[in-house]
XYZ file of C-alpha atoms in Angstrom:
715
model
C 21.050 8.784 -21.693
C 17.821 9.686 -23.365
C 15.438 12.078 -21.637
C 12.148 10.175 -20.606
C 10.423 12.649 -18.670
C 7.012 13.788 -17.501
C 7.224 17.253 -16.969
C 10.643 16.787 -15.965
C 10.032 13.731 -13.679
C 11.199 10.154 -14.586
C 8.396 7.874 -15.588
C 9.636 5.295 -13.196
C 11.195 5.924 -9.567
C 10.872 7.687 -6.450
C 11.692 11.303 -6.764
C 9.230 13.808 -5.634
C 6.454 14.521 -7.993
C 7.404 18.197 -7.809
C 10.665 19.735 -7.669
C 11.368 22.832 -5.863
C 12.383 25.937 -7.648
C 16.254 25.592 -8.700
C 17.731 28.846 -8.659
C 21.369 29.936 -9.730
C 22.670 26.579 -10.996
C 21.855 26.363 -14.764
C 25.459 25.809 -16.008
C 26.115 23.297 -13.245
C 23.100 21.364 -13.732
C 23.813 21.027 -17.763
C 27.439 19.964 -16.818
C 26.393 17.310 -14.496
C 23.895 15.943 -17.297
C 26.804 15.744 -19.373
C 28.796 14.017 -17.085
C 26.084 11.549 -16.798
C 25.838 10.700 -20.560
C 29.646 10.147 -20.350
C 30.370 8.178 -17.160
C 28.504 5.310 -15.339
C 29.751 6.718 -12.087
C 29.504 10.082 -11.404
C 29.829 11.550 -7.520
C 28.878 15.040 -6.439
C 31.246 16.306 -4.095
C 31.282 19.510 -1.750
C 31.018 20.980 1.629
C 27.752 20.772 3.543
C 24.996 22.979 2.490
C 26.228 23.711 -1.049
C 23.303 22.210 -2.665
C 24.684 18.564 -3.668
C 21.508 16.681 -3.035
C 19.358 19.475 -4.626
C 21.467 19.552 -7.830
C 21.526 15.679 -8.086
C 17.740 15.433 -7.715
C 17.300 18.007 -10.584
C 19.837 16.330 -12.729
C 18.333 12.997 -12.184
C 14.958 14.244 -13.218
C 16.209 15.853 -16.481
C 18.194 12.900 -17.417
C 16.047 10.196 -16.444
C 16.831 6.813 -18.363
C 13.744 4.816 -19.801
C 13.717 2.567 -16.727
C 13.681 5.373 -14.372
C 15.399 6.802 -11.440
C 15.468 5.683 -7.910
C 17.052 7.764 -4.846
C 18.258 6.155 -1.707
C 18.763 8.440 1.180
C 21.464 6.938 3.414
C 22.110 9.790 5.844
C 19.939 8.094 8.437
C 21.611 4.803 8.025
C 24.138 3.953 10.844
C 24.971 0.316 10.785
C 27.173 -0.407 7.580
C 25.622 -3.743 7.239
C 22.312 -2.241 6.718
C 23.320 -0.225 3.513
C 22.180 -2.998 1.022
C 18.786 -3.243 2.797
C 18.328 0.434 2.936
C 18.914 0.627 -0.992
C 16.537 -2.151 -1.583
C 13.744 -0.472 0.469
C 14.426 2.606 -1.393
C 13.839 1.068 -4.611
C 10.615 -0.447 -3.127
C 11.506 -4.113 -4.090
C 9.702 -6.985 -2.216
C 11.843 -10.257 -1.962
C 10.780 -13.143 0.132
C 13.724 -15.292 -0.318
C 16.934 -15.842 1.674
C 18.996 -14.117 -0.932
C 21.116 -11.331 0.119
C 19.708 -7.881 -0.653
C 22.457 -7.280 -3.044
C 21.279 -10.128 -5.204
C 17.829 -8.837 -5.075
C 19.267 -5.437 -6.430
C 21.094 -7.144 -9.185
C 18.247 -9.156 -10.252
C 15.755 -6.201 -10.224
C 18.043 -3.914 -12.185
C 19.315 -6.653 -14.751
C 18.410 -5.608 -18.239
C 17.331 -2.264 -17.311
C 18.369 1.203 -18.247
C 18.154 2.983 -14.867
C 19.750 5.613 -12.713
C 20.620 4.953 -9.136
C 21.210 8.205 -6.905
C 22.874 7.227 -3.453
C 22.852 10.368 -1.190
C 24.583 11.296 2.109
C 26.980 8.091 2.370
C 30.016 9.903 3.994
C 30.033 7.776 7.125
C 29.336 4.328 4.902
C 31.931 4.842 2.107
C 33.266 1.362 2.279
C 30.011 -0.318 2.282
C 28.685 1.867 -0.644
C 31.799 1.405 -2.600
C 31.623 -2.164 -2.570
C 27.893 -2.158 -3.681
C 28.529 0.376 -6.458
C 31.226 -1.767 -7.894
C 29.411 -5.125 -7.800
C 26.070 -3.246 -9.358
C 28.247 -1.528 -12.195
C 29.969 -4.647 -12.728
C 26.911 -6.786 -13.086
C 24.274 -4.547 -14.442
C 25.814 -2.804 -17.429
C 22.766 -0.603 -18.056
C 22.792 1.143 -14.667
C 24.333 4.286 -13.816
C 25.098 5.634 -10.385
C 25.054 9.303 -9.261
C 26.710 9.593 -5.700
C 26.298 12.720 -3.452
C 28.379 12.987 -0.606
C 31.220 15.094 0.860
C 33.902 12.692 -0.029
C 34.443 10.556 -3.316
C 33.800 6.551 -3.325
C 37.330 6.270 -4.767
C 36.357 3.352 -7.015
C 37.393 2.657 -10.533
C 35.555 4.367 -13.127
C 34.388 7.085 -10.971
C 34.076 10.744 -12.365
C 34.025 13.330 -9.736
C 31.881 16.509 -9.934
C 32.938 18.901 -7.629
C 30.272 21.592 -6.693
C 31.395 24.983 -5.730
C 29.313 27.794 -3.909
C 27.079 30.036 -5.734
C 28.742 33.298 -7.489
C 27.728 36.428 -6.162
C 24.972 37.096 -8.243
C 23.315 33.556 -8.197
C 23.439 33.913 -4.489
C 21.778 37.207 -4.618
C 19.293 35.670 -6.950
C 18.667 32.866 -4.706
C 18.274 35.225 -1.525
C 15.808 37.188 -3.702
C 13.490 34.333 -4.589
C 13.265 32.965 -0.812
C 12.369 36.440 0.024
C 9.647 36.610 -2.463
C 8.164 33.070 -1.273
C 7.749 34.796 2.121
C 5.972 37.980 0.422
C 8.935 40.361 0.937
C 10.655 42.125 -1.956
C 14.211 42.773 -1.028
C 16.079 43.606 -4.385
C 19.719 43.331 -5.197
C 21.070 46.201 -3.057
C 24.499 46.484 -1.118
C 23.310 45.038 2.000
C 22.101 41.838 0.303
C 25.050 41.602 -1.698
C 27.232 41.746 1.460
C 25.300 39.159 3.200
C 25.587 36.945 0.406
C 29.216 37.600 0.316
C 29.719 36.992 3.837
C 28.136 33.736 3.409
C 30.216 32.971 0.756
C 27.408 31.708 -1.647
C 26.864 28.460 0.576
C 23.121 27.931 -0.595
C 22.099 26.628 2.810
C 23.472 29.579 4.569
C 21.790 32.229 2.156
C 18.321 30.377 2.655
C 18.738 30.417 6.415
C 19.560 34.171 6.256
C 16.612 34.698 3.976
C 14.393 32.880 6.496
C 14.874 35.743 8.879
C 13.544 38.304 6.782
C 10.184 38.179 8.366
C 11.839 39.953 11.527
C 14.886 41.484 10.055
C 15.705 43.823 7.211
C 18.934 42.983 5.020
C 20.762 45.814 6.847
C 19.752 44.336 10.334
C 20.978 40.652 9.105
C 24.179 42.260 7.895
C 24.906 43.817 11.281
C 24.195 40.662 13.172
C 25.855 38.351 10.761
C 29.182 40.616 10.635
C 29.233 40.562 14.526
C 29.097 36.812 14.316
C 31.889 36.486 11.902
C 34.173 38.695 13.860
C 33.683 36.627 17.148
C 34.506 33.244 15.362
C 37.338 34.551 13.196
C 38.890 37.291 15.012
C 38.219 39.620 12.160
C 39.889 37.514 9.385
C 37.140 37.546 6.957
C 39.226 36.983 3.779
C 40.419 33.573 5.149
C 37.286 32.587 6.422
C 37.133 28.581 5.440
C 33.794 27.537 3.635
C 32.899 25.081 6.232
C 33.485 27.719 8.762
C 31.087 29.986 6.900
C 28.153 27.367 7.041
C 28.890 26.602 10.689
C 28.680 30.238 11.274
C 25.319 30.854 9.577
C 24.139 27.891 11.296
C 25.388 29.025 14.408
C 24.170 32.490 14.045
C 20.907 31.504 13.024
C 20.714 29.397 16.201
C 21.826 32.531 18.207
C 18.987 34.294 16.791
C 16.492 31.616 18.051
C 14.680 32.048 21.322
C 15.626 29.437 24.307
C 12.509 27.502 23.288
C 13.233 27.475 19.428
C 16.881 26.293 20.337
C 15.663 23.233 22.938
C 13.394 22.094 20.207
C 16.073 22.238 17.506
C 18.437 20.341 19.602
C 15.778 17.607 20.558
C 14.480 17.263 16.984
C 17.821 16.109 15.996
C 17.355 12.749 17.775
C 14.694 11.776 14.966
C 16.349 9.898 12.219
C 14.024 11.270 9.661
C 10.906 13.282 9.347
C 8.420 13.459 12.138
C 4.828 14.235 12.421
C 3.496 16.606 15.413
C 2.251 13.923 17.543
C 5.682 12.545 17.794
C 7.472 15.729 18.118
C 5.070 16.740 21.075
C 5.732 13.290 22.936
C 9.547 13.187 22.346
C 10.503 16.863 22.734
C 8.045 18.128 25.072
C 8.517 18.744 28.795
C 11.562 19.858 30.909
C 11.373 23.618 29.873
C 9.088 22.952 26.675
C 5.722 22.197 27.385
C 3.950 19.718 24.611
C 1.215 22.107 23.957
C 3.796 24.795 23.058
C 5.657 22.601 20.421
C 3.321 23.405 17.371
C 4.069 27.215 17.866
C 7.710 26.776 18.223
C 7.858 24.359 15.604
C 6.204 26.739 13.531
C 8.679 29.348 14.152
C 11.495 26.997 13.141
C 9.534 26.384 9.997
C 9.543 29.995 9.202
C 13.179 30.295 9.718
C 14.135 27.332 7.315
C 15.637 25.389 10.224
C 12.812 23.026 9.891
C 11.236 21.682 6.432
C 7.625 20.661 5.892
C 6.229 17.756 3.627
C 3.271 15.803 2.838
C 2.764 12.290 2.039
C 0.601 9.246 2.532
C 1.194 9.569 6.172
C 0.150 12.950 6.432
C 1.928 16.216 7.268
C 5.836 15.618 8.566
C 8.764 17.853 9.676
C 12.360 17.147 9.186
C 15.639 19.029 8.950
C 18.642 18.915 6.697
C 21.572 16.599 7.610
C 23.792 19.576 8.559
C 21.109 21.474 10.472
C 20.264 18.274 12.305
C 24.082 17.252 13.167
C 24.148 21.084 14.492
C 21.328 20.326 16.710
C 22.698 17.052 17.880
C 25.967 18.560 19.011
C 23.991 20.817 21.249
C 21.807 18.235 22.612
C 25.036 16.250 23.629
C 26.185 19.566 25.242
C 23.187 19.759 27.386
C 23.865 16.422 28.569
C 20.503 15.541 27.767
C 21.072 13.220 24.706
C 20.620 9.932 26.508
C 17.319 10.541 28.043
C 16.032 12.030 24.603
C 17.344 8.704 22.762
C 15.164 6.690 25.459
C 12.378 8.948 25.108
C 12.479 8.361 21.024
C 12.854 4.503 21.822
C 9.686 4.645 23.947
C 7.724 6.474 21.278
C 8.824 3.982 18.628
C 7.906 1.153 20.870
C 4.491 2.710 21.750
C 3.992 3.308 17.914
C 4.649 -0.470 17.220
C 2.437 -1.686 20.077
C -0.222 0.881 18.662
C 0.080 -0.377 15.006
C 0.154 -3.970 15.866
C -3.308 -3.546 17.670
C -4.803 -1.298 14.808
C -3.539 -3.634 12.060
C -6.619 -5.670 12.994
C -8.975 -3.071 12.227
C -10.322 -0.639 9.461
C -7.078 1.492 9.888
C -4.962 -1.275 8.355
C -4.063 0.777 5.318
C -3.447 3.666 7.569
C -1.149 1.832 9.856
C 0.756 0.309 6.767
C 1.452 4.050 5.501
C 2.418 5.228 8.880
C 4.715 2.695 9.941
C 6.489 2.913 6.273
C 6.815 6.783 7.055
C 8.389 5.911 10.351
C 10.819 3.232 9.279
C 13.992 5.525 9.634
C 12.930 6.193 13.378
C 12.056 2.473 14.071
C 15.364 1.392 12.806
C 17.330 3.900 14.661
C 15.305 2.608 18.054
C 16.070 -0.992 16.972
C 19.584 -0.302 16.641
C 20.057 1.607 19.988
C 18.021 -1.094 21.793
C 19.920 -4.024 20.366
C 23.304 -2.277 21.018
C 22.718 -1.719 24.673
C 22.576 -4.891 26.931
C 20.024 -2.838 29.230
C 17.732 -2.355 26.285
C 17.715 -5.744 24.814
C 14.394 -6.845 26.027
C 12.882 -3.956 24.087
C 14.710 -4.806 20.983
C 13.336 -7.963 21.058
C 9.877 -6.940 21.734
C 9.887 -4.400 18.975
C 11.379 -6.698 16.406
C 8.647 -8.975 17.282
C 5.943 -6.814 17.425
C 6.583 -5.379 13.829
C 5.699 -8.788 12.453
C 2.754 -7.391 10.498
C 5.463 -5.010 8.765
C 7.846 -7.754 7.949
C 5.090 -10.122 6.854
C 2.178 -8.103 6.109
C 4.018 -5.296 4.283
C 6.491 -7.333 2.538
C 9.844 -6.606 4.176
C 10.864 -10.221 5.161
C 14.450 -9.600 4.647
C 14.727 -6.502 6.662
C 12.755 -8.121 9.366
C 14.913 -11.499 9.357
C 18.045 -9.033 9.728
C 16.666 -7.553 13.046
C 15.072 -10.728 14.356
C 18.055 -12.781 14.090
C 20.265 -10.088 15.872
C 17.481 -9.925 18.516
C 17.050 -13.884 19.391
C 20.921 -14.100 19.634
C 20.931 -11.762 22.633
C 19.901 -12.622 26.254
C 17.793 -10.230 27.789
C 16.205 -11.533 30.732
C 12.717 -11.329 29.478
C 11.479 -14.569 28.069
C 7.991 -13.142 26.701
C 9.903 -10.779 24.304
C 12.418 -13.465 23.309
C 9.471 -15.960 22.528
C 7.924 -13.495 20.334
C 10.872 -12.707 18.221
C 11.471 -16.376 18.043
C 8.130 -17.217 16.441
C 8.010 -14.213 14.177
C 11.527 -15.271 13.039
C 10.303 -18.688 12.105
C 7.336 -17.424 10.373
C 9.636 -15.087 8.428
C 11.905 -17.798 7.682
C 9.004 -20.134 6.533
C 7.905 -17.328 3.999
C 11.416 -17.251 2.770
C 11.367 -20.893 2.100
C 14.184 -21.362 4.595
C 12.438 -24.353 6.168
C 15.522 -25.631 8.626
C 16.218 -22.362 10.409
C 12.315 -21.819 10.486
C 11.909 -25.206 12.365
C 14.904 -24.473 14.577
C 13.364 -21.493 15.787
C 9.813 -22.617 16.191
C 10.997 -25.861 18.080
C 13.058 -23.466 20.541
C 10.222 -21.289 20.842
C 7.674 -24.144 21.887
C 10.331 -25.866 24.118
C 10.956 -22.532 26.036
C 7.400 -21.718 26.081
C 6.409 -24.813 27.644
C 8.790 -24.738 30.192
C 7.744 -21.043 31.164
C 4.181 -22.010 30.757
C 3.584 -19.296 28.301
C 0.447 -20.596 26.437
C 0.276 -17.548 23.794
C 3.766 -18.487 22.559
C 2.827 -22.070 22.340
C 0.008 -21.308 20.492
C 1.829 -19.301 17.946
C 4.822 -21.782 17.851
C 2.471 -24.560 17.056
C 0.413 -22.504 14.506
C 3.549 -21.903 12.555
C 4.821 -25.436 12.842
C 1.508 -26.308 11.217
C 2.036 -23.579 8.483
C 5.280 -25.251 7.610
C 3.887 -28.453 7.395
C 1.342 -27.044 4.918
C 4.029 -25.690 2.492
C 5.862 -28.840 2.548
C 2.756 -31.037 1.520
C 2.506 -32.714 5.127
C -1.250 -31.971 4.947
C -2.510 -34.157 7.605
C 0.074 -33.221 10.087
C -0.702 -29.559 9.137
C -4.317 -30.062 9.756
C -3.730 -31.341 13.223
C -1.261 -28.618 14.327
C -3.492 -25.657 12.796
C -6.546 -27.095 14.818
C -4.649 -27.604 18.021
C -3.350 -24.120 17.665
C -6.919 -22.508 16.846
C -8.228 -24.267 19.844
C -5.470 -22.737 22.036
C -6.064 -19.192 20.534
C -9.817 -19.806 21.434
C -9.032 -20.637 25.059
C -6.755 -17.631 25.527
C -9.169 -15.168 23.966
C -6.643 -14.784 21.206
C -8.223 -12.999 17.975
C -6.348 -11.008 15.358
C -5.030 -11.418 11.763
C -2.638 -14.196 12.727
C -5.198 -16.198 14.082
C -7.627 -15.843 11.276
C -4.822 -16.655 9.028
C -4.416 -19.950 10.642
C -8.169 -20.556 9.806
C -7.249 -19.926 6.292
C -4.545 -22.354 6.180
C -6.667 -25.119 7.932
C -9.087 -24.423 4.972
C -6.205 -25.076 2.597
C -5.458 -28.274 4.195
C -9.137 -29.298 4.047
C -9.188 -28.309 0.202
C -6.167 -30.218 -0.427
C -7.778 -33.410 1.018
C -10.787 -32.988 -1.199
C -13.112 -31.425 1.316
C -13.844 -28.074 -0.724
C -17.226 -27.267 1.104
C -15.557 -27.307 4.552
C -12.951 -25.101 3.208
C -15.397 -22.700 1.740
C -17.504 -22.641 5.260
C -14.050 -21.777 7.066
C -13.152 -19.078 4.448
C -16.554 -17.720 4.435
C -16.449 -17.340 8.623
C -12.653 -15.542 8.182
C -14.196 -13.183 5.458
C -17.392 -12.453 7.776
C -15.085 -11.724 10.950
C -12.444 -9.604 8.682
C -15.370 -7.348 7.404
C -16.725 -6.833 10.654
C -13.391 -5.713 11.906
C -12.134 -3.648 8.543
C -9.206 -6.407 8.175
C -8.031 -6.817 4.455
C -4.717 -8.554 4.758
C -5.892 -11.888 5.744
C -9.249 -11.460 4.049
C -7.392 -11.403 0.604
C -6.005 -15.089 1.480
C -9.589 -16.264 2.418
C -10.951 -14.654 -0.930
C -8.165 -16.723 -2.893
C -9.583 -19.849 -1.334
C -13.011 -18.695 -2.075
C -12.211 -17.856 -5.674
C -10.779 -21.357 -6.136
C -13.933 -22.748 -5.241
C -16.083 -20.455 -7.516
C -13.828 -21.543 -10.245
C -14.187 -25.123 -9.460
C -17.978 -24.924 -9.340
C -17.824 -23.133 -12.777
C -18.835 -19.688 -11.549
C -16.182 -17.721 -13.339
C -17.862 -14.560 -12.996
C -17.935 -14.656 -8.923
C -14.255 -16.131 -9.239
C -13.027 -13.052 -11.057
C -14.935 -10.502 -8.739
C -13.230 -12.383 -5.670
C -9.630 -12.363 -7.331
C -10.009 -8.779 -7.986
C -10.432 -7.747 -4.516
C -7.839 -10.546 -3.342
C -5.249 -9.113 -5.729
C -6.027 -5.557 -5.150
C -5.468 -5.837 -1.397
C -2.495 -8.064 -1.501
C -0.862 -5.689 -3.838
C -1.711 -2.777 -1.942
C 0.111 -4.229 1.311
C 3.116 -5.245 -0.925
C 2.273 -8.853 -0.102
C 4.320 -10.577 -3.043
C 3.228 -14.216 -2.025
C -0.648 -13.205 -2.302
C -0.118 -11.188 -5.283
C 1.436 -13.881 -7.291
C -0.970 -16.586 -5.925
C -3.826 -14.374 -7.117
C -2.291 -13.754 -10.822
C -1.763 -17.649 -11.243
C -5.639 -18.083 -10.228
C -6.611 -15.440 -12.610
C -4.674 -16.929 -15.386
C -6.652 -20.181 -14.610
C -10.149 -18.570 -14.530
C -9.087 -16.572 -17.803
C -8.169 -19.997 -19.479
C -11.671 -21.140 -18.579
C -13.240 -18.118 -20.224
C -11.669 -19.248 -23.335
C -8.660 -16.852 -23.632
C -5.821 -19.178 -23.765
C -3.394 -16.298 -25.034
C -4.071 -13.934 -22.264
C -3.938 -16.898 -19.380
C -0.179 -17.681 -20.865
C 0.850 -13.920 -20.768
C -0.654 -13.874 -17.133
C 1.418 -17.120 -16.269
C 4.596 -15.488 -17.621
C 4.032 -12.300 -15.643
C 3.662 -14.520 -12.350
C 6.855 -16.610 -13.430
C 8.681 -13.323 -13.198
C 7.550 -12.640 -9.861
C 7.966 -16.131 -8.400
C 11.881 -15.862 -8.144
C 11.363 -13.286 -5.331
C 9.080 -15.500 -3.227
C 10.569 -17.617 -0.935
C 7.941 -19.956 -0.371
C 8.751 -23.195 -2.499
C 5.190 -23.497 -3.810
C 6.068 -24.945 -7.155
C 7.668 -27.898 -5.229
C 4.066 -28.390 -3.624
C 1.964 -30.667 -5.593
C -1.010 -28.812 -4.031
C -0.167 -25.431 -4.249
C 1.291 -26.004 -8.012
C -1.860 -27.722 -9.429
C -3.659 -24.559 -10.599
C -0.574 -23.451 -12.747
C -0.167 -26.919 -14.095
C -3.795 -27.064 -15.128
C -3.897 -23.677 -16.793
C -0.476 -24.380 -18.483
C -1.812 -27.794 -20.035
C -5.033 -25.867 -21.215
C -3.401 -23.106 -22.694
C -0.623 -25.261 -24.460
C -3.340 -27.603 -25.810
C -5.185 -24.550 -27.322
C -2.202 -22.460 -28.586
C 0.366 -25.100 -29.182
C 3.884 -25.027 -27.899
C 5.413 -22.336 -29.947
C 2.352 -19.922 -29.374
C 2.219 -20.623 -25.602
C 5.932 -19.824 -24.916
C 5.958 -16.837 -27.107
C 2.784 -15.369 -24.874
C 4.843 -16.350 -21.499
C 7.896 -14.422 -22.831
C 5.416 -11.353 -23.536
C 4.191 -11.629 -19.989
C 7.361 -12.092 -18.572
C 8.364 -8.602 -20.044
C 5.802 -7.202 -17.481
C 6.880 -5.424 -14.270
C 5.117 -6.436 -11.202
C 2.577 -3.316 -11.458
C 1.742 -3.704 -14.544
C 1.168 -7.460 -14.246
C -1.278 -6.693 -11.186
C -3.134 -4.195 -13.411
C -3.311 -6.563 -16.331
C -4.670 -9.104 -14.335
C -7.427 -6.955 -12.825
C -8.496 -5.958 -16.184
C -10.387 -8.423 -18.502
C -8.605 -8.261 -21.911
C -11.604 -9.252 -24.068
C -15.243 -9.875 -24.076
C -16.593 -13.554 -23.704
C -18.569 -15.079 -26.512
C -22.546 -14.805 -26.429
C -23.193 -17.368 -23.651
C -20.263 -16.844 -21.355
C -21.724 -18.103 -18.162
C -22.860 -21.547 -19.856
C -19.841 -22.319 -21.925
C -17.317 -20.997 -19.547
C -18.825 -23.142 -16.702
C -18.708 -26.114 -19.081
C -15.174 -25.388 -20.006
C -14.110 -25.111 -16.374
C -15.725 -28.229 -15.789
C -13.693 -30.058 -18.479
C -10.588 -28.519 -17.249
C -10.773 -29.735 -13.864
C -11.481 -33.200 -14.755
C -8.077 -34.471 -14.368
C -7.607 -32.682 -11.141
C -11.014 -33.631 -9.481
C -9.649 -35.708 -6.782
C -6.806 -34.341 -4.847
C -5.435 -37.608 -4.027
C -5.595 -38.858 -7.866
C -2.767 -40.538 -9.466
C 0.399 -38.169 -10.393
C -0.548 -36.237 -7.198
C -3.185 -33.711 -8.955
C -5.152 -31.874 -6.760
C -7.888 -29.298 -6.513
C -5.436 -27.170 -4.428
């Protein structure tokens, strides 16, 4: 495996941009890199806290193959059926089809030389083994670095057992962590004895070093020595390594104040890192005031019990799995675990409710980043609710309320997983189930799975009419109109969408979904030849979106307006509109919006006279289409811009050159394709506006009438 690094970090992937100081493992790091050169599957094994994950991340960064390194953290996953979904999410893949997540992984990795790191799968061995076996069989360029306390036990696996640090390395690590706190400890006998007592387990050493702000090495040794005697009856030589780690964590726990122990236990209810507000809400009260959580959290941070990280969602706090598991045991022992799980559920439901409201606001991008950071916790809450009959109604509510995540943030497959579970259950809450039903129908439409989509929407409408739920009737009607639109039943689509929009007005509903309905209505008008009415409708949507700071639906309105600008020959305006449209769609991981925009950019580019670049963009779009579930290329309306662009480019380039350019575009990744579409590749001739407008007029002649022979359209 060649080393394609940028300062030690792979060019593509999801490893952290900066790796922490790696102490005392030079030989192991070199050995693991050699193992990765020789074997396609290497599994790092060892006791908890020995440093498996840290070693794997550093080795992956050093040995990064050309197409990058991707790390999937599986410790928070509890449902074996969700393993494939978790890996898809870790790779940042967006797939709008009904394909199984494993097929999405295979397609994405096919032809690539990449490294996949699977971390923390001890409780999911069977599911991970099946996934790894199939990926390695079907993707020749893939290597897998597995990290767990036990092996996968599959053919071709090379084990890399990781032993604790030697005494000198442990002392070095202890000293480095002390220096990071501004404390010099040297390598005297007390320090060496502490490291020997902890048997060189890095996590134990770091926990001990975290106490140096309050205790000297001699005091550490005295307290640690007492703790070992209590647990082992004085038999230090026979101390098992897992016992040493548990001893170190337990000893650190005993040195905590009652408030610190309480917060440690309560934080274990979170499935991943958490922000301060969530920690205060879930963990505060009953012996720990919410306003005191920050101070107690800071104390745990100083002792290395809690870790701090910064990302798009701000500062968050987490715990290593071993430390979290210890806290969870204490939480169960206190008898407070069930209450905390319900408290955690309440927080997730509140978060989802707030995010749904704020999605229709200037904070839309902030909401997307926030919910992305909280997905491990949201999944845990969904799992909790959908596995307890008393909580089913909240699970249905949560799955439906998160529609903006499943649809707006490109997580259709995961949304379908939770929604199908939710609607199969009886909850006694019609309102929650009806919302889950219409969202399920919406998701299935976008996946191109029309039969289940129609079934869900029909059931939703029938039940909504029976229970007089006007809101659910409106949404069911709206999404049924959307289904008619993508299947070219344009007249029926217009009727249903107009009726749904009227219902929305009557009940006072206004949000991104409602405005999307108006954009879809505009499309029906364009498809029936009334482009001015389509422009009027989308200009209204654009105005409302800009008044509210909404960007996701606005992108679709800009798409229709850009098409109208192209049709009128105003290519500069069309390109300007498409720039904003594509930028926003891509930022929300909206694959459908992105590929539609790229196709239209190709058409504008052809009109500008650059047929070769237009063909390259069509090739880039062609690579994206298989991940889009909507059968747009089966729609004569939606497909018209593509066909018109292709006909123009083929005529100017000839078949051979056109196909060559398409193949060039098909080699572009999604991000590269979007960047290329956003940047004009060459200047136009001296009279760009006049000549480009004339070219656009000539191009659109065969498609001037949406009802012309052959089904061509101004779509």
